[in-house]
């Protein structure tokens, strides 16, 4: 008979959890037979003492087994998905899913809402009038067969152990454990039933993991979990020390994504969209170069069908904030720093993000960047715009940006976006 205290003390003393112990503790916690304080203690022991690859893989399987696996029928195209660890201005899913579908694969992208300074994909899409996030499994399958791309809310039946454990980790200082992050992300992606997975693991101030060393370990751990579960998985390590693109905030990011889908948009958003699409198509066994497909506007047609299939009106005007004001350069020189975390917090305070799960977000709020790192600017020139429906929030946004925008005499270059690629 296994007891929660034995499992906790084994890990506290640096031991390896047996397969039986892992299966039992995850299932018992999901049922409510292991108390929150016991699981919190185990999560802390895991954070401090780590887990071996075999333990992480088994833990992931136990989380998958805590719920259902999305049983998608054959949709006539190879399934492939991507997951980003989240960043400021990271709207890549929006152009990427239709692009990969336009190239012949099917993308079942089950997403979440944002918490904190990184935005959630569903919050962005919900700024489109009429768009609906919740779909049944039958609706997901039909849309994948017909359009080739679905971006929708994850279902409560997928990996319920993760939902419960993630909420507990959030309030017990145990989010940062690499084994727990990796198993959390991978359990949801494996349960979703995708045939291949590309991970975009962010590095830098605006990322979940600030250091290259920890981001690389997280990426490698997730690729190993995917491989152990027969899910072909690759990871791109990408820079998140400056925001992606020029728009941060829900409707602002949708508008920028549409520019990219029409063959325009900021160069970094295009570069990352194409790089991720290449890896996804390679995993799907499709030999099409996505760059000309994106430039041709073909992915924009898929976007319109994808939005319309979920009740959205792709031609409706997007919401705009009622109040817009600039932040200007205090001196002339070169923009040397545009810190992703500072911009993310500013957008969040303007109303683009939420502090608690139950908070509402403002569709039009956010930050629009008017210059890039490396650009020459003159004193008094607007560097960015603050967008909000609640002008009282502007002071907090300005405070978040203090020190995050640096104009200097030295030349500066935008950091390289693509840092590394990990393949199994
Ligand atoms: N995102 C997840 O889904 N899980 C984690 O543990 C951390 C980030």
Short mmCIF file of C-alpha atoms in Angstrom, two decimals, residues 42-406:
data_model
loop_
_atom_site.label_atom_id
_atom_site.label_comp_id
_atom_site.label_asym_id
_atom_site.label_seq_id
_atom_site.Cartn_x
_atom_site.Cartn_y
_atom_site.Cartn_z
CA UNK A 42 5.79 16.80 -3.14
CA UNK A 43 5.95 19.53 -5.80
CA UNK A 44 8.50 21.41 -3.66
CA UNK A 45 10.56 18.23 -3.20
CA UNK A 46 10.48 17.73 -7.00
CA UNK A 47 11.48 21.37 -7.55
CA UNK A 48 14.44 20.98 -5.17
CA UNK A 49 15.61 17.46 -6.09
CA UNK A 50 14.47 17.07 -9.71
CA UNK A 51 13.33 13.95 -11.51
CA UNK A 52 15.13 11.50 -13.81
CA UNK A 53 13.99 11.27 -17.45
CA UNK A 54 12.14 8.00 -16.73
CA UNK A 55 10.25 9.59 -13.83
CA UNK A 56 9.32 12.65 -15.90
CA UNK A 57 8.02 10.46 -18.69
CA UNK A 58 5.93 8.37 -16.30
CA UNK A 59 4.62 11.48 -14.53
CA UNK A 60 3.54 12.86 -17.91
CA UNK A 61 1.74 9.59 -18.72
CA UNK A 62 -0.02 9.64 -15.34
CA UNK A 63 -1.26 13.18 -16.06
CA UNK A 64 -2.52 12.10 -19.49
CA UNK A 65 -4.24 9.09 -17.89
CA UNK A 66 -6.01 11.38 -15.40
CA UNK A 67 -8.43 12.35 -18.18
CA UNK A 68 -9.42 11.67 -21.77
CA UNK A 69 -7.36 11.75 -24.91
CA UNK A 70 -8.98 13.75 -27.72
CA UNK A 71 -10.13 10.98 -30.06
CA UNK A 72 -9.91 12.70 -33.43
CA UNK A 73 -10.93 10.65 -36.46
CA UNK A 74 -8.76 10.62 -39.59
CA UNK A 75 -9.15 14.14 -41.02
CA UNK A 76 -7.41 13.32 -44.29
CA UNK A 77 -4.30 15.40 -43.51
CA UNK A 78 -1.35 14.86 -41.15
CA UNK A 79 -1.87 16.52 -37.76
CA UNK A 80 0.86 18.79 -36.44
CA UNK A 81 0.85 21.43 -33.71
CA UNK A 82 3.11 23.94 -32.01
CA UNK A 83 3.37 25.24 -28.47
CA UNK A 84 5.04 28.43 -27.33
CA UNK A 85 6.20 28.93 -23.77
CA UNK A 86 4.80 32.45 -24.14
CA UNK A 87 6.19 35.89 -24.73
CA UNK A 88 5.35 39.55 -25.25
CA UNK A 89 3.71 40.20 -28.63
CA UNK A 90 3.79 36.47 -29.38
CA UNK A 91 0.88 36.23 -31.80
CA UNK A 92 2.60 33.64 -33.99
CA UNK A 93 -0.13 30.99 -33.65
CA UNK A 94 -2.54 33.31 -35.49
CA UNK A 95 -0.69 33.42 -38.83
CA UNK A 96 1.03 30.05 -38.31
CA UNK A 97 -1.99 27.74 -38.03
CA UNK A 98 -3.61 28.97 -41.29
CA UNK A 99 -0.23 28.96 -43.06
CA UNK A 100 0.51 25.34 -42.16
CA UNK A 101 -3.05 24.41 -43.18
CA UNK A 102 -2.60 26.24 -46.49
CA UNK A 103 0.44 24.00 -47.06
CA UNK A 104 -1.61 20.80 -46.56
CA UNK A 105 -1.33 19.80 -42.87
CA UNK A 106 -4.00 20.06 -40.15
CA UNK A 107 -3.34 22.07 -36.99
CA UNK A 108 -5.38 21.22 -33.85
CA UNK A 109 -4.31 24.11 -31.62
CA UNK A 110 -5.91 23.83 -28.19
CA UNK A 111 -4.97 27.01 -26.33
CA UNK A 112 -5.42 28.87 -23.09
CA UNK A 113 -6.13 32.35 -21.84
CA UNK A 114 -3.34 34.63 -20.67
CA UNK A 115 -2.31 35.28 -17.09
CA UNK A 116 0.27 37.92 -16.19
CA UNK A 117 2.37 39.79 -18.73
CA UNK A 118 2.13 37.29 -21.62
CA UNK A 119 -1.11 37.32 -23.58
CA UNK A 120 -3.27 34.30 -24.30
CA UNK A 121 -4.15 33.22 -27.83
CA UNK A 122 -7.85 32.89 -26.99
CA UNK A 123 -7.96 36.44 -25.57
CA UNK A 124 -6.54 37.72 -28.86
CA UNK A 125 -9.06 35.85 -31.02
CA UNK A 126 -11.95 36.81 -28.76
CA UNK A 127 -11.42 40.42 -29.87
CA UNK A 128 -12.90 39.35 -33.24
CA UNK A 129 -16.67 40.00 -33.17
CA UNK A 130 -18.64 36.74 -32.84
CA UNK A 131 -15.65 34.39 -32.52
CA UNK A 132 -16.27 31.40 -30.25
CA UNK A 133 -13.47 29.57 -28.35
CA UNK A 134 -15.34 26.46 -27.15
CA UNK A 135 -15.87 23.65 -29.64
CA UNK A 136 -16.94 20.03 -29.26
CA UNK A 137 -14.63 17.23 -30.41
CA UNK A 138 -16.94 16.71 -33.42
CA UNK A 139 -16.68 20.40 -34.35
CA UNK A 140 -12.88 20.30 -34.02
CA UNK A 141 -12.67 17.23 -36.26
CA UNK A 142 -15.04 18.68 -38.88
CA UNK A 143 -13.14 21.98 -39.00
CA UNK A 144 -9.78 20.21 -39.29
CA UNK A 145 -11.07 18.17 -42.24
CA UNK A 146 -12.69 21.16 -43.91
CA UNK A 147 -10.40 24.13 -43.15
CA UNK A 148 -7.26 22.43 -41.81
CA UNK A 149 -6.84 24.67 -38.76
CA UNK A 150 -8.60 25.06 -35.41
CA UNK A 151 -7.60 27.34 -32.56
CA UNK A 152 -9.94 26.71 -29.63
CA UNK A 153 -10.15 26.28 -25.87
CA UNK A 154 -8.76 23.15 -24.35
CA UNK A 155 -11.45 20.85 -22.98
CA UNK A 156 -11.77 20.23 -19.20
CA UNK A 157 -11.44 16.47 -19.80
CA UNK A 158 -7.84 16.75 -21.09
CA UNK A 159 -5.22 16.17 -18.35
CA UNK A 160 -7.37 17.33 -15.39
CA UNK A 161 -4.48 16.47 -13.04
CA UNK A 162 -2.47 19.21 -14.71
CA UNK A 163 -5.16 21.85 -14.21
CA UNK A 164 -5.37 21.05 -10.50
CA UNK A 165 -1.62 20.79 -10.03
CA UNK A 166 -0.81 23.94 -12.02
CA UNK A 167 -3.20 26.00 -9.86
CA UNK A 168 -1.52 24.57 -6.75
CA UNK A 169 2.00 25.25 -8.09
CA UNK A 170 0.97 28.81 -8.85
CA UNK A 171 0.34 29.54 -5.16
CA UNK A 172 3.13 27.43 -3.64
CA UNK A 173 6.23 28.75 -5.41
CA UNK A 174 6.67 25.55 -7.43
CA UNK A 175 5.91 26.68 -10.99
CA UNK A 176 9.63 26.91 -11.87
CA UNK A 177 10.46 23.18 -11.72
CA UNK A 178 11.59 22.04 -15.18
CA UNK A 179 10.23 18.46 -14.77
CA UNK A 180 6.84 19.87 -13.69
CA UNK A 181 6.69 22.49 -16.47
CA UNK A 182 7.76 20.01 -19.13
CA UNK A 183 5.31 17.30 -18.03
CA UNK A 184 2.51 19.88 -17.72
CA UNK A 185 2.94 21.18 -21.27
CA UNK A 186 3.59 17.80 -22.86
CA UNK A 187 0.72 15.98 -21.12
CA UNK A 188 -1.75 18.44 -22.69
CA UNK A 189 -0.17 18.25 -26.14
CA UNK A 190 0.02 14.43 -26.13
CA UNK A 191 -3.61 14.19 -24.90
CA UNK A 192 -4.66 16.47 -27.77
CA UNK A 193 -3.64 13.71 -30.19
CA UNK A 194 -1.34 15.65 -32.50
CA UNK A 195 0.96 13.64 -34.76
CA UNK A 196 3.94 16.00 -34.47
CA UNK A 197 4.87 18.93 -32.23
CA UNK A 198 7.12 21.95 -32.61
CA UNK A 199 7.97 23.86 -29.44
CA UNK A 200 8.90 27.53 -29.42
CA UNK A 201 10.86 27.92 -26.21
CA UNK A 202 11.46 31.58 -25.45
CA UNK A 203 14.60 32.98 -23.84
CA UNK A 204 15.03 36.43 -22.32
CA UNK A 205 13.43 39.04 -20.08
CA UNK A 206 9.89 38.64 -21.46
CA UNK A 207 10.02 34.83 -21.30
CA UNK A 208 9.05 32.40 -18.61
CA UNK A 209 12.70 31.24 -18.53
CA UNK A 210 15.17 34.10 -18.56
CA UNK A 211 18.42 32.17 -19.11
CA UNK A 212 19.56 30.22 -22.16
CA UNK A 213 20.80 27.43 -19.91
CA UNK A 214 17.37 26.81 -18.31
CA UNK A 215 15.46 27.30 -21.55
CA UNK A 216 17.68 24.75 -23.25
CA UNK A 217 17.13 22.27 -20.42
CA UNK A 218 13.36 22.80 -20.63
CA UNK A 219 13.40 22.35 -24.41
CA UNK A 220 15.52 19.19 -24.22
CA UNK A 221 13.31 17.72 -21.48
CA UNK A 222 10.16 18.30 -23.57
CA UNK A 223 11.75 16.83 -26.72
CA UNK A 224 12.73 13.76 -24.68
CA UNK A 225 9.19 13.37 -23.30
CA UNK A 226 7.74 13.62 -26.81
CA UNK A 227 10.19 11.03 -28.12
CA UNK A 228 9.49 8.66 -25.22
CA UNK A 229 5.75 8.91 -26.03
CA UNK A 230 6.18 8.32 -29.77
CA UNK A 231 5.35 11.97 -30.58
CA UNK A 232 7.93 13.44 -32.98
CA UNK A 233 8.93 16.70 -31.25
CA UNK A 234 11.35 19.50 -32.11
CA UNK A 235 12.15 22.73 -30.29
CA UNK A 236 13.24 26.15 -31.47
CA UNK A 237 14.91 28.40 -28.91
CA UNK A 238 13.97 31.98 -29.76
CA UNK A 239 14.77 35.40 -28.38
CA UNK A 240 12.27 37.13 -26.12
CA UNK A 241 14.35 40.03 -24.78
CA UNK A 242 12.47 42.45 -27.08
CA UNK A 243 8.76 42.14 -28.00
CA UNK A 244 7.84 40.21 -31.14
CA UNK A 245 6.58 42.50 -33.86
CA UNK A 246 5.24 45.95 -33.19
CA UNK A 247 1.87 45.19 -31.56
CA UNK A 248 1.29 43.98 -27.99
CA UNK A 249 -2.33 43.52 -26.89
CA UNK A 250 -5.29 41.51 -28.11
CA UNK A 251 -6.91 43.29 -31.09
CA UNK A 252 -3.64 45.06 -31.93
CA UNK A 253 -1.98 41.65 -32.33
CA UNK A 254 -4.85 40.30 -34.44
CA UNK A 255 -4.46 43.27 -36.79
CA UNK A 256 -0.72 42.67 -37.08
CA UNK A 257 -1.30 38.96 -37.73
CA UNK A 258 -3.68 39.84 -40.56
CA UNK A 259 -0.97 42.06 -42.08
CA UNK A 260 1.38 39.06 -41.99
CA UNK A 261 -1.26 36.79 -43.53
CA UNK A 262 -1.69 39.32 -46.33
CA UNK A 263 2.01 39.05 -47.15
CA UNK A 264 3.21 42.09 -45.12
CA UNK A 265 3.84 42.68 -41.41
CA UNK A 266 7.00 43.01 -39.33
CA UNK A 267 10.03 41.03 -40.50
CA UNK A 268 10.56 39.21 -37.16
CA UNK A 269 6.96 37.94 -37.05
CA UNK A 270 7.29 36.70 -40.63
CA UNK A 271 10.68 35.08 -39.89
CA UNK A 272 9.44 33.16 -36.86
CA UNK A 273 6.16 32.15 -38.51
CA UNK A 274 8.04 30.72 -41.49
CA UNK A 275 10.71 29.01 -39.32
CA UNK A 276 8.07 27.25 -37.21
CA UNK A 277 6.00 26.36 -40.28
CA UNK A 278 9.08 24.74 -41.89
CA UNK A 279 9.63 22.51 -38.85
CA UNK A 280 5.93 21.62 -38.63
CA UNK A 281 5.70 20.75 -42.32
CA UNK A 282 8.87 18.70 -42.12
CA UNK A 283 7.37 16.68 -39.22
CA UNK A 284 4.16 16.27 -41.24
CA UNK A 285 6.18 14.95 -44.21
CA UNK A 286 5.07 17.83 -46.47
CA UNK A 287 7.73 19.20 -48.79
CA UNK A 288 6.34 22.73 -49.36
CA UNK A 289 8.24 25.96 -48.71
CA UNK A 290 5.87 28.05 -46.54
CA UNK A 291 7.59 31.40 -47.32
CA UNK A 292 6.04 31.94 -50.78
CA UNK A 293 2.70 30.60 -49.55
CA UNK A 294 2.65 33.27 -46.83
CA UNK A 295 3.78 36.01 -49.19
CA UNK A 296 1.07 35.02 -51.70
CA UNK A 297 -1.78 35.66 -49.25
CA UNK A 298 -3.04 32.05 -49.60
CA UNK A 299 -2.91 31.61 -45.82
CA UNK A 300 -5.20 34.65 -45.43
CA UNK A 301 -8.00 32.76 -47.18
CA UNK A 302 -7.60 29.90 -44.69
CA UNK A 303 -7.63 32.45 -41.85
CA UNK A 304 -10.97 33.87 -43.02
CA UNK A 305 -12.49 30.40 -43.24
CA UNK A 306 -11.05 29.41 -39.85
CA UNK A 307 -12.49 32.51 -38.15
CA UNK A 308 -15.87 32.20 -39.88
CA UNK A 309 -16.13 28.48 -38.97
CA UNK A 310 -16.04 29.53 -35.29
CA UNK A 311 -18.70 32.23 -35.69
CA UNK A 312 -16.33 35.15 -36.16
CA UNK A 313 -16.71 37.87 -38.75
CA UNK A 314 -13.30 38.20 -40.41
CA UNK A 315 -14.27 41.44 -42.13
CA UNK A 316 -15.72 43.18 -39.04
CA UNK A 317 -13.69 46.14 -37.73
CA UNK A 318 -11.57 45.20 -34.71
CA UNK A 319 -12.18 46.99 -31.41
CA UNK A 320 -10.00 50.03 -30.76
CA UNK A 321 -9.14 51.65 -27.43
CA UNK A 322 -10.84 54.90 -26.55
CA UNK A 323 -7.64 56.54 -25.31
CA UNK A 324 -4.26 56.56 -27.10
CA UNK A 325 -1.19 58.52 -26.03
CA UNK A 326 2.48 58.43 -27.00
CA UNK A 327 5.64 57.82 -24.98
CA UNK A 328 8.34 60.07 -26.42
CA UNK A 329 12.14 59.89 -26.45
CA UNK A 330 13.70 62.04 -23.75
CA UNK A 331 16.87 62.52 -25.78
CA UNK A 332 18.25 61.93 -29.26
CA UNK A 333 20.33 58.85 -30.03
CA UNK A 334 19.79 55.20 -30.91
CA UNK A 335 17.13 52.99 -29.29
CA UNK A 336 19.41 50.51 -27.51
CA UNK A 337 16.86 48.64 -25.36
CA UNK A 338 13.15 47.94 -25.65
CA UNK A 339 12.71 45.49 -22.84
CA UNK A 340 10.09 42.81 -23.48
CA UNK A 341 9.11 42.43 -19.84
CA UNK A 342 8.64 46.19 -19.38
CA UNK A 343 6.44 46.41 -22.50
CA UNK A 344 4.51 43.29 -21.46
CA UNK A 345 3.78 44.70 -18.00
CA UNK A 346 2.79 48.06 -19.53
CA UNK A 347 0.31 46.35 -21.88
CA UNK A 348 -1.04 44.27 -19.03
CA UNK A 349 -1.58 47.35 -16.84
CA UNK A 350 -3.33 49.13 -19.73
CA UNK A 351 -5.92 46.34 -19.64
CA UNK A 352 -4.63 43.82 -22.22
CA UNK A 353 -3.96 41.12 -19.61
CA UNK A 354 -5.46 39.84 -16.39
CA UNK A 355 -4.08 39.53 -12.87
CA UNK A 356 -6.57 36.84 -11.81
CA UNK A 357 -8.19 34.08 -13.88
CA UNK A 358 -11.65 35.62 -13.54
CA UNK A 359 -10.65 39.14 -14.71
CA UNK A 360 -11.88 40.46 -18.07
CA UNK A 361 -9.44 41.84 -20.64
CA UNK A 362 -9.86 44.95 -22.81
CA UNK A 363 -9.83 43.96 -26.48
CA UNK A 364 -8.34 47.26 -27.70
CA UNK A 365 -5.74 47.81 -24.97
CA UNK A 366 -2.00 47.43 -25.43
CA UNK A 367 1.16 48.96 -26.79
CA UNK A 368 2.10 49.78 -30.35
CA UNK A 369 5.83 50.11 -30.95
CA UNK A 370 6.76 52.84 -33.41
CA UNK A 371 10.53 52.26 -33.58
CA UNK A 372 12.85 49.27 -33.26
CA UNK A 373 16.08 48.61 -31.41
CA UNK A 374 18.86 50.07 -33.54
CA UNK A 375 16.72 52.92 -34.95
CA UNK A 376 17.94 56.51 -34.68
CA UNK A 377 15.46 58.67 -32.72
CA UNK A 378 15.21 62.39 -31.95
CA UNK A 379 14.28 63.95 -28.60
CA UNK A 380 10.49 64.29 -28.42
CA UNK A 381 9.86 61.63 -31.10
CA UNK A 382 7.13 59.12 -30.15
CA UNK A 383 8.69 55.69 -29.40
CA UNK A 384 5.45 53.88 -28.73
CA UNK A 385 1.72 54.39 -28.18
CA UNK A 386 -0.26 53.36 -25.13
CA UNK A 387 -3.81 52.16 -25.91
CA UNK A 388 -6.47 51.79 -23.22
CA UNK A 389 -10.13 52.29 -22.34
CA UNK A 390 -9.07 53.26 -18.79
CA UNK A 391 -6.82 56.36 -18.93
CA UNK A 392 -6.16 56.01 -15.19
CA UNK A 393 -4.03 52.99 -16.10
CA UNK A 394 -1.55 55.08 -18.10
CA UNK A 395 0.56 56.16 -15.11
CA UNK A 396 1.16 52.53 -14.16
CA UNK A 397 2.09 51.67 -17.73
CA UNK A 398 4.55 54.57 -17.89
CA UNK A 399 6.08 53.43 -14.60
CA UNK A 400 6.52 49.91 -15.99
CA UNK A 401 8.36 51.32 -19.00
CA UNK A 402 10.80 53.41 -16.92
CA UNK A 403 14.24 51.94 -17.56
CA UNK A 404 12.87 49.57 -20.20
CA UNK A 405 13.35 52.02 -23.07
CA UNK A 406 16.96 53.15 -23.34
#
